[in-house]
Amino acid sequence: MKIKFSPIEYIQLWRGKHLTGNQFLLILSFIVGLLSGLAAVVLKNTIHFTYLLVLKAINSGLGSYIYLALPAIGILLTTLWVKYFVKDNISHGITRVLFCISRKNGIIKPHNAYTGIIGSSLTIGFGGSVGAEAPIVLTGAAIGSNLGRLFRLNYKQIILMIGCGAAGAVAGIFKAPIAGLVFTLEVLMLDMTMASLSPLLISAVTATLISYLFLGNEATLCTLNQIPTFELHNIPLYLILGVIAGLLGWYFTATTMSLEKWFGKMLTTRKKIIIGGSILGLLIWLFPPLFGEGYDALRDILTNNGVHLLDHTILSGYNDNIWAIVAYLFLMLMLKVFATSATNGAGGIGGVFAPSLFMGGILGYMLALLLNSLSFINVSEVNFALVGMAAFMSALMHAPLTGIFLIAEITGSYNLFVPLIVASVSAY
């Protein structure tokens, strides 16, 4: 009697005859990187096209006041998606990955490979003030976990595949392979040996190449020729920026925990959506840069167009008044945490990667404006914004290396390594 094998069993038999365990892991890490990179491309494009559809609806005659309702609509759609289709908790992606590694033997449910993409696209595309990076990390980790289980890898190998998925996800969404690798080692805190670095690098580089293939060669935020060289005598000022970023990170964490606890006490989903959507809509109406991930505002700052942040706001006539700009930026900085917490607390799906970059960039730019208002100090507003981004991410995520390498890669600011290190370590 002829024995029938499934396709996976055929692959296992072929693998046993022709490949060593390490060779198979390298092949699997390439597949994980490929799928994670494609997932990152799909997520970025889905968010972009959702936003374009929303913008088209606004321009068709619905008026600018629709901004007040858009976030609530996005959160409502996300809530319906989670409640009636997913039927599982998919928020706080990085925390869920850590939980599955420590408590569930690396088992991540298969639906996490796509449900977070849809949920975060609905949330962010309609104006949710969160980032897409945490959902894509969960997506990449789920891809790695399920492929590892499919090919019957052991626990340590499955954890390695989860790391490969997370590294590929970060590398793909930012086009930053080293940041993807460092994030996996620093934030997921995997117990890796030198032999594990090759699969992680393969996944990260593969995902980055996929992202370049589909999204183009441009840097995520700005290019190298836009980055001024730092001046050595400004190092103490970067140290001060790092300390302020550390204090701001504490403020963000404490406020987020309190607000999400407050939302958690609400008895009905309807009440969460109404209150959270109303808070978010009002904040976006007052501070348009809070709409979505906030990368457009960062690009304005990094291309020396930061004064345009006041366009279409209640202070739009004060673009040449430094104190009006600083006051506006300070209020937006303090209220960003309310926008992010309202989004997640009301039922949206997203993370704090993008909010940390946004707040750090605003902080650095605001401090540079204040310093340049003094006649005896002259600093680069672009450099301070970049260093602020790394410093705040280091403080918020307790990941200084990730902050340093991520900013260097996504902006091409490799000549800023010294101030990036000084500010990030002091913030941490």
CSV table of C-alpha atoms in Angstrom, one decimal:
chain,number,residue,atom,x,y,z
A,1,MET,CA,0.0,0.0,0.0
A,2,LYS,CA,1.4,3.4,-1.1
A,3,ILE,CA,1.7,5.9,1.7
A,4,LYS,CA,0.5,9.5,0.9
A,5,PHE,CA,2.4,12.4,2.3
A,6,SER,CA,1.2,16.1,2.6
A,7,PRO,CA,3.3,18.8,0.9
A,8,ILE,CA,4.8,19.8,4.2
A,9,GLU,CA,5.8,16.2,4.9
A,10,TYR,CA,7.5,15.9,1.5
A,11,ILE,CA,9.5,19.1,2.3
A,12,GLN,CA,10.5,17.6,5.7
A,13,LEU,CA,11.7,14.4,4.0
A,14,TRP,CA,13.7,16.3,1.4
A,15,ARG,CA,15.1,18.6,4.1
A,16,GLY,CA,16.2,15.7,6.1
A,17,LYS,CA,18.1,14.3,3.2
A,18,HIS,CA,19.7,17.4,1.7
A,19,LEU,CA,19.9,20.1,4.4
A,20,THR,CA,21.4,20.5,7.9
A,21,GLY,CA,19.3,22.2,10.6
A,22,ASN,CA,21.2,25.5,10.3
A,23,GLN,CA,20.9,25.6,6.5
A,24,PHE,CA,17.1,25.1,6.8
A,25,LEU,CA,16.9,27.9,9.3
A,26,LEU,CA,18.7,30.3,6.9
A,27,ILE,CA,16.2,29.4,4.1
A,28,LEU,CA,13.3,29.8,6.5
A,29,SER,CA,14.6,33.2,7.7
A,30,PHE,CA,14.7,34.4,4.1
A,31,ILE,CA,11.0,33.3,3.6
A,32,VAL,CA,10.1,35.1,6.9
A,33,GLY,CA,11.9,38.2,5.8
A,34,LEU,CA,10.2,38.1,2.4
A,35,LEU,CA,6.7,37.7,3.9
A,36,SER,CA,7.3,40.3,6.6
A,37,GLY,CA,8.6,42.8,4.0
A,38,LEU,CA,5.5,42.3,1.8
A,39,ALA,CA,3.3,42.7,4.9
A,40,ALA,CA,5.0,46.0,5.7
A,41,VAL,CA,4.5,47.2,2.1
A,42,VAL,CA,0.8,46.2,2.2
A,43,LEU,CA,0.3,48.0,5.5
A,44,LYS,CA,1.9,51.3,4.3
A,45,ASN,CA,0.0,51.2,1.1
A,46,THR,CA,-3.3,50.4,2.7
A,47,ILE,CA,-2.9,53.2,5.2
A,48,HIS,CA,-2.0,55.6,2.4
A,49,PHE,CA,-4.9,54.6,0.2
A,50,THR,CA,-7.4,54.7,3.1
A,51,TYR,CA,-6.2,58.3,3.8
A,52,LEU,CA,-6.6,59.2,0.2
A,53,LEU,CA,-10.1,57.9,0.1
A,54,VAL,CA,-10.9,59.9,3.3
A,55,LEU,CA,-9.3,63.0,1.8
A,56,LYS,CA,-11.3,62.6,-1.4
A,57,ALA,CA,-14.5,62.4,0.6
A,58,ILE,CA,-13.6,65.6,2.5
A,59,ASN,CA,-12.8,67.5,-0.7
A,60,SER,CA,-16.0,66.3,-2.4
A,61,GLY,CA,-18.0,68.8,-0.3
A,62,LEU,CA,-18.2,67.3,3.2
A,63,GLY,CA,-16.2,70.2,4.6
A,64,SER,CA,-13.3,70.5,7.0
A,65,TYR,CA,-15.5,69.9,10.0
A,66,ILE,CA,-15.7,66.2,9.1
A,67,TYR,CA,-12.3,66.0,10.8
A,68,LEU,CA,-14.3,66.0,14.1
A,69,ALA,CA,-16.0,62.8,13.1
A,70,LEU,CA,-13.4,61.0,11.1
A,71,PRO,CA,-11.4,59.5,14.0
A,72,ALA,CA,-14.6,58.2,15.7
A,73,ILE,CA,-15.6,56.6,12.4
A,74,GLY,CA,-12.2,54.9,12.0
A,75,ILE,CA,-12.3,53.6,15.6
A,76,LEU,CA,-15.9,52.4,15.1
A,77,LEU,CA,-14.9,50.4,12.0
A,78,THR,CA,-11.9,49.0,13.8
A,79,THR,CA,-14.0,48.0,16.8
A,80,LEU,CA,-16.5,46.2,14.5
A,81,TRP,CA,-13.7,44.4,12.7
A,82,VAL,CA,-12.2,43.2,16.0
A,83,LYS,CA,-15.5,42.3,17.6
A,84,TYR,CA,-17.2,40.5,14.8
A,85,PHE,CA,-14.4,39.1,12.6
A,86,VAL,CA,-11.2,38.8,14.7
A,87,LYS,CA,-12.9,38.0,18.1
A,88,ASP,CA,-9.5,38.4,19.8
A,89,ASN,CA,-7.4,41.2,21.4
A,90,ILE,CA,-4.9,42.5,18.8
A,91,SER,CA,-3.9,45.8,20.4
A,92,HIS,CA,-0.5,46.5,21.9
A,93,GLY,CA,1.4,44.4,19.4
A,94,ILE,CA,4.8,44.4,20.9
A,95,THR,CA,3.5,43.6,24.4
A,96,ARG,CA,1.5,40.6,22.9
A,97,VAL,CA,4.7,39.3,21.2
A,98,LEU,CA,6.6,39.4,24.5
A,99,PHE,CA,3.7,37.7,26.3
A,100,CYS,CA,3.6,34.9,23.7
A,101,ILE,CA,7.3,34.4,24.0
A,102,SER,CA,7.4,34.2,27.8
A,103,ARG,CA,4.0,32.5,28.5
A,104,LYS,CA,2.8,30.7,25.4
A,105,ASN,CA,6.0,28.9,24.1
A,106,GLY,CA,6.2,31.3,21.2
A,107,ILE,CA,2.7,30.3,19.9
A,108,ILE,CA,1.1,33.3,18.1
A,109,LYS,CA,-2.4,32.8,16.6
A,110,PRO,CA,-2.4,32.6,12.8
A,111,HIS,CA,-4.9,35.4,12.3
A,112,ASN,CA,-2.3,37.9,13.7
A,113,ALA,CA,-0.5,37.6,10.4
A,114,TYR,CA,-3.2,39.8,8.8
A,115,THR,CA,-5.8,41.1,11.2
A,116,GLY,CA,-3.5,43.9,12.7
A,117,ILE,CA,-2.9,45.2,9.2
A,118,ILE,CA,-6.6,45.8,8.6
A,119,GLY,CA,-7.3,47.1,12.0
A,120,SER,CA,-4.4,49.6,12.1
A,121,SER,CA,-5.2,50.7,8.5
A,122,LEU,CA,-8.7,51.6,9.5
A,123,THR,CA,-7.5,53.4,12.7
A,124,ILE,CA,-4.7,55.4,11.2
A,125,GLY,CA,-6.2,56.0,7.8
A,126,PHE,CA,-9.1,57.8,9.4
A,127,GLY,CA,-6.8,59.9,11.6
A,128,GLY,CA,-6.0,57.8,14.6
A,129,SER,CA,-3.0,59.4,16.3
A,130,VAL,CA,-0.9,56.2,16.6
A,131,GLY,CA,1.8,54.3,14.7
A,132,ALA,CA,1.7,51.3,12.4
A,133,GLU,CA,4.9,49.8,13.6
A,134,ALA,CA,3.6,47.8,16.6
A,135,PRO,CA,0.9,46.1,14.5
A,136,ILE,CA,3.4,45.2,11.8
A,137,VAL,CA,5.8,43.8,14.4
A,138,LEU,CA,3.0,41.5,15.7
A,139,THR,CA,2.3,40.6,12.0
A,140,GLY,CA,5.9,39.7,11.3
A,141,ALA,CA,6.2,37.7,14.6
A,142,ALA,CA,3.1,35.8,13.8
A,143,ILE,CA,4.5,34.9,10.4
A,144,GLY,CA,7.7,33.6,12.0
A,145,SER,CA,5.9,31.7,14.7
A,146,ASN,CA,3.4,29.9,12.4
A,147,LEU,CA,6.0,29.0,9.8
A,148,GLY,CA,8.2,27.6,12.6
A,149,ARG,CA,5.3,25.5,14.0
A,150,LEU,CA,4.3,24.4,10.4
A,151,PHE,CA,7.8,22.9,9.9
A,152,ARG,CA,7.9,21.5,13.5
A,153,LEU,CA,10.8,23.5,14.8
A,154,ASN,CA,11.7,23.3,18.4
A,155,TYR,CA,11.0,26.1,20.9
A,156,LYS,CA,14.3,27.9,20.5
A,157,GLN,CA,14.0,27.8,16.7
A,158,ILE,CA,10.5,29.1,16.8
A,159,ILE,CA,11.6,32.0,19.1
A,160,LEU,CA,14.3,32.7,16.5
A,161,MET,CA,11.7,32.8,13.7
A,162,ILE,CA,9.6,35.2,15.8
A,163,GLY,CA,12.7,37.4,16.1
A,164,CYS,CA,13.3,37.1,12.3
A,165,GLY,CA,9.7,38.2,11.7
A,166,ALA,CA,10.0,41.2,14.0
A,167,ALA,CA,13.3,42.2,12.5
A,168,GLY,CA,11.9,42.0,9.0
A,169,ALA,CA,8.8,43.9,10.0
A,170,VAL,CA,10.7,46.9,11.4
A,171,ALA,CA,13.3,46.8,8.6
A,172,GLY,CA,10.5,46.7,6.0
A,173,ILE,CA,8.4,49.5,7.4
A,174,PHE,CA,11.4,51.8,7.9
A,175,LYS,CA,13.8,50.5,5.2
A,176,ALA,CA,16.3,50.1,8.1
A,177,PRO,CA,17.9,46.6,8.4
A,178,ILE,CA,20.3,47.4,11.3
A,179,ALA,CA,17.5,49.0,13.3
A,180,GLY,CA,15.3,45.9,12.7
A,181,LEU,CA,18.1,43.7,14.0
A,182,VAL,CA,18.9,45.9,17.0
A,183,PHE,CA,15.2,46.2,17.9
A,184,THR,CA,14.8,42.5,18.0
A,185,LEU,CA,17.8,42.1,20.3
A,186,GLU,CA,17.1,45.1,22.5
A,187,VAL,CA,13.3,45.3,22.8
A,188,LEU,CA,12.2,41.7,22.5
A,189,MET,CA,15.3,40.7,24.6
A,190,LEU,CA,15.8,37.4,22.9
A,191,ASP,CA,18.6,35.2,24.2
A,192,MET,CA,20.6,35.0,21.0
A,193,THR,CA,24.0,33.5,20.1
A,194,MET,CA,26.3,34.7,17.4
A,195,ALA,CA,24.9,31.9,15.2
A,196,SER,CA,21.4,33.5,15.5
A,197,LEU,CA,22.6,36.8,13.9
A,198,SER,CA,22.8,35.4,10.4
A,199,PRO,CA,19.0,34.5,10.2
A,200,LEU,CA,18.1,37.8,11.7
A,201,LEU,CA,20.2,39.7,9.3
A,202,ILE,CA,18.9,37.7,6.3
A,203,SER,CA,15.3,38.5,7.3
A,204,ALA,CA,16.0,42.2,7.9
A,205,VAL,CA,17.9,42.7,4.7
A,206,THR,CA,15.3,40.7,2.6
A,207,ALA,CA,12.5,42.8,4.0
A,208,THR,CA,14.4,46.0,3.4
A,209,LEU,CA,15.0,45.0,-0.2
A,210,ILE,CA,11.3,44.2,-0.7
A,211,SER,CA,10.4,47.6,0.7
A,212,TYR,CA,12.8,49.3,-1.7
A,213,LEU,CA,11.5,47.3,-4.6
A,214,PHE,CA,7.9,48.4,-4.0
A,215,LEU,CA,8.2,51.8,-2.3
A,216,GLY,CA,11.2,53.3,-4.0
A,217,ASN,CA,14.8,54.3,-3.0
A,218,GLU,CA,14.0,57.5,-1.1
A,219,ALA,CA,14.8,57.7,2.6
A,220,THR,CA,11.8,57.5,4.9
A,221,LEU,CA,12.0,61.1,6.1
A,222,CYS,CA,14.7,63.1,4.4
A,223,THR,CA,18.0,62.6,2.5
A,224,LEU,CA,21.6,63.0,3.5
A,225,ASN,CA,22.3,66.3,1.8
A,226,GLN,CA,19.6,67.9,4.0
A,227,ILE,CA,21.5,67.0,7.3
A,228,PRO,CA,24.0,69.7,8.5
A,229,THR,CA,27.1,68.5,10.3
A,230,PHE,CA,27.0,68.8,14.1
A,231,GLU,CA,29.3,71.2,15.9
A,232,LEU,CA,31.3,69.9,18.9
A,233,HIS,CA,30.6,72.8,21.2
A,234,ASN,CA,26.9,72.0,21.0
A,235,ILE,CA,27.3,68.6,22.8
A,236,PRO,CA,26.2,70.0,26.2
A,237,LEU,CA,23.0,71.2,24.5
A,238,TYR,CA,22.3,67.7,23.1
A,239,LEU,CA,22.9,66.4,26.6
A,240,ILE,CA,20.2,68.8,27.9
A,241,LEU,CA,17.9,67.7,25.1
A,242,GLY,CA,18.3,64.1,26.2
A,243,VAL,CA,17.5,64.9,29.8
A,244,ILE,CA,14.3,66.8,28.8
A,245,ALA,CA,13.3,63.9,26.4
A,246,GLY,CA,13.7,61.5,29.3
A,247,LEU,CA,11.4,63.6,31.5
A,248,LEU,CA,8.9,63.9,28.7
A,249,GLY,CA,9.1,60.1,28.2
A,250,TRP,CA,8.2,59.6,31.9
A,251,TYR,CA,5.2,62.1,31.4
A,252,PHE,CA,4.0,60.2,28.3
A,253,THR,CA,4.2,56.8,30.0
A,254,ALA,CA,2.5,57.8,33.2
A,255,THR,CA,-0.2,59.7,31.4
A,256,THR,CA,-0.9,56.9,28.9
A,257,MET,CA,-1.2,54.3,31.7
A,258,SER,CA,-3.6,56.6,33.6
A,259,LEU,CA,-5.8,57.4,30.6
A,260,GLU,CA,-6.0,53.8,29.3
A,261,LYS,CA,-6.9,52.7,32.8
A,262,TRP,CA,-9.6,55.3,32.8
A,263,PHE,CA,-10.9,54.1,29.4
A,264,GLY,CA,-10.8,50.5,30.7
A,265,LYS,CA,-13.3,51.4,33.5
A,266,MET,CA,-15.9,52.5,31.0
A,267,LEU,CA,-18.7,49.9,30.8
A,268,THR,CA,-19.8,50.1,27.2
A,269,THR,CA,-17.9,50.1,23.9
A,270,ARG,CA,-20.2,52.8,22.6
A,271,LYS,CA,-19.2,55.1,25.4
A,272,LYS,CA,-15.5,54.5,24.7
A,273,ILE,CA,-15.9,55.3,21.0
A,274,ILE,CA,-18.0,58.4,21.6
A,275,ILE,CA,-15.7,59.9,24.3
A,276,GLY,CA,-12.4,58.8,22.7
A,277,GLY,CA,-13.5,59.8,19.2
A,278,SER,CA,-14.7,63.2,20.4
A,279,ILE,CA,-11.4,63.9,22.3
A,280,LEU,CA,-9.4,62.9,19.3
A,281,GLY,CA,-11.5,64.8,16.8
A,282,LEU,CA,-11.3,68.0,18.8
A,283,LEU,CA,-7.5,67.7,19.2
A,284,ILE,CA,-7.0,67.1,15.5
A,285,TRP,CA,-9.2,70.0,14.6
A,286,LEU,CA,-7.1,72.3,16.9
A,287,PHE,CA,-3.8,70.6,16.0
A,288,PRO,CA,-4.0,69.2,12.4
A,289,PRO,CA,-0.4,67.6,12.7
A,290,LEU,CA,-1.9,65.1,15.2
A,291,PHE,CA,-3.9,63.5,12.3
A,292,GLY,CA,-2.5,60.0,11.7
A,293,GLU,CA,1.2,59.1,12.2
A,294,GLY,CA,2.5,62.6,12.0
A,295,TYR,CA,5.3,61.9,9.5
A,296,ASP,CA,4.2,64.8,7.3
A,297,ALA,CA,4.9,67.3,10.1
A,298,LEU,CA,8.3,65.7,10.7
A,299,ARG,CA,9.1,66.1,7.0
A,300,ASP,CA,8.2,69.8,7.2
A,301,ILE,CA,10.6,70.2,10.1
A,302,LEU,CA,13.4,68.3,8.5
A,303,THR,CA,13.1,70.2,5.2
A,304,ASN,CA,13.3,73.6,7.1
A,305,ASN,CA,9.5,74.2,6.6
A,306,GLY,CA,8.5,73.9,10.2
A,307,VAL,CA,6.7,77.2,10.2
A,308,HIS,CA,4.1,75.5,8.0
A,309,LEU,CA,2.9,73.5,11.0
A,310,LEU,CA,0.7,76.5,11.8
A,311,ASP,CA,-1.0,76.5,8.4
A,312,HIS,CA,-4.8,75.9,8.6
A,313,THR,CA,-4.8,76.4,12.4
A,314,ILE,CA,-6.1,79.1,14.7
A,315,LEU,CA,-2.6,80.6,14.7
A,316,SER,CA,-2.1,80.5,10.9
A,317,GLY,CA,-1.5,84.2,10.7
A,318,TYR,CA,1.5,84.0,13.2
A,319,ASN,CA,3.9,81.9,11.2
A,320,ASP,CA,6.6,84.6,11.6
A,321,ASN,CA,6.2,84.9,15.4
A,322,ILE,CA,8.6,82.5,17.2
A,323,TRP,CA,6.7,82.7,20.5
A,324,ALA,CA,3.4,81.8,18.8
A,325,ILE,CA,5.1,78.8,17.1
A,326,VAL,CA,6.8,77.7,20.4
A,327,ALA,CA,3.5,78.0,22.3
A,328,TYR,CA,1.6,76.0,19.7
A,329,LEU,CA,4.3,73.3,19.6
A,330,PHE,CA,4.4,73.0,23.4
A,331,LEU,CA,0.6,72.6,23.6
A,332,MET,CA,0.7,70.0,20.8
A,333,LEU,CA,3.5,68.2,22.5
A,334,MET,CA,1.6,68.0,25.8
A,335,LEU,CA,-1.6,66.9,24.2
A,336,LYS,CA,-0.2,64.3,21.8
A,337,VAL,CA,-0.3,61.7,24.6
A,338,PHE,CA,-4.1,62.4,25.0
A,339,ALA,CA,-4.6,61.9,21.3
A,340,THR,CA,-2.7,58.6,21.3
A,341,SER,CA,-4.3,57.3,24.5
A,342,ALA,CA,-7.8,58.3,23.2
A,343,THR,CA,-7.2,56.3,20.0
A,344,ASN,CA,-6.1,53.1,21.7
A,345,GLY,CA,-8.4,53.5,24.7
A,346,ALA,CA,-11.4,53.9,22.5
A,347,GLY,CA,-10.6,50.7,20.5
A,348,GLY,CA,-8.2,51.7,17.9
A,349,ILE,CA,-5.2,49.6,16.8
A,350,GLY,CA,-1.7,51.2,16.8
A,351,GLY,CA,1.5,51.6,18.7
A,352,VAL,CA,3.8,54.3,20.1
A,353,PHE,CA,6.7,54.1,17.5
A,354,ALA,CA,5.4,56.9,15.4
A,355,PRO,CA,4.2,59.0,18.3
A,356,SER,CA,7.6,58.7,19.9
A,357,LEU,CA,9.3,60.0,16.7
A,358,PHE,CA,6.7,62.7,16.4
A,359,MET,CA,7.1,64.0,19.9
A,360,GLY,CA,10.9,63.8,19.9
A,361,GLY,CA,11.0,65.7,16.6
A,362,ILE,CA,8.7,68.4,17.9
A,363,LEU,CA,10.6,68.6,21.2
A,364,GLY,CA,14.0,69.0,19.4
A,365,TYR,CA,12.7,71.6,16.9
A,366,MET,CA,11.0,73.6,19.7
A,367,LEU,CA,14.2,73.6,21.8
A,368,ALA,CA,16.2,74.7,18.8
A,369,LEU,CA,13.9,77.6,18.1
A,370,LEU,CA,14.2,78.7,21.7
A,371,LEU,CA,18.0,78.5,21.7
A,372,ASN,CA,18.2,80.3,18.4
A,373,SER,CA,16.1,83.2,19.8
A,374,LEU,CA,19.1,83.9,22.1
A,375,SER,CA,21.7,86.1,20.3
A,376,PHE,CA,24.7,84.1,21.4
A,377,ILE,CA,23.6,80.6,20.4
A,378,ASN,CA,23.1,79.1,16.9
A,379,VAL,CA,22.0,75.5,16.5
A,380,SER,CA,20.7,73.4,13.7
A,381,GLU,CA,16.9,73.0,14.0
A,382,VAL,CA,17.1,69.9,11.7
A,383,ASN,CA,19.8,68.2,13.8
A,384,PHE,CA,18.0,68.9,17.1
A,385,ALA,CA,14.8,67.5,15.7
A,386,LEU,CA,16.6,64.3,14.6
A,387,VAL,CA,18.4,63.9,17.9
A,388,GLY,CA,15.2,64.6,19.8
A,389,MET,CA,13.5,61.7,17.9
A,390,ALA,CA,16.2,59.2,18.9
A,391,ALA,CA,16.3,60.5,22.5
A,392,PHE,CA,12.5,60.3,23.1
A,393,MET,CA,12.3,56.8,21.5
A,394,SER,CA,15.2,55.7,23.8
A,395,ALA,CA,13.3,57.1,26.9
A,396,LEU,CA,9.9,55.8,26.0
A,397,MET,CA,10.9,52.3,24.8
A,398,HIS,CA,14.0,51.9,26.9
A,399,ALA,CA,15.9,51.2,23.7
A,400,PRO,CA,18.7,53.6,23.1
A,401,LEU,CA,20.4,51.5,20.4
A,402,THR,CA,17.2,51.2,18.4
A,403,GLY,CA,16.6,54.9,18.6
A,404,ILE,CA,20.2,55.7,17.5
A,405,PHE,CA,20.3,53.3,14.5
A,406,LEU,CA,16.7,53.9,13.4
A,407,ILE,CA,17.2,57.7,13.1
A,408,ALA,CA,20.6,57.2,11.4
A,409,GLU,CA,19.1,54.8,8.8
A,410,ILE,CA,15.7,56.4,8.0
A,411,THR,CA,17.2,59.9,7.6
A,412,GLY,CA,20.7,59.2,6.4
A,413,SER,CA,22.1,61.2,9.3
A,414,TYR,CA,25.1,59.0,10.0
A,415,ASN,CA,27.2,62.1,10.6
A,416,LEU,CA,25.1,62.7,13.8
A,417,PHE,CA,26.1,59.5,15.6
A,418,VAL,CA,27.9,61.3,18.5
A,419,PRO,CA,25.0,63.6,19.4
A,420,LEU,CA,22.5,60.8,18.8
A,421,ILE,CA,24.5,58.6,21.3
A,422,VAL,CA,24.8,61.5,23.9
A,423,ALA,CA,21.1,62.4,23.8
A,424,SER,CA,19.8,58.8,23.7
A,425,VAL,CA,21.9,57.6,26.6
A,426,SER,CA,21.1,60.6,28.7
A,427,ALA,CA,17.3,60.2,27.9
A,428,TYR,CA,17.5,56.5,28.7
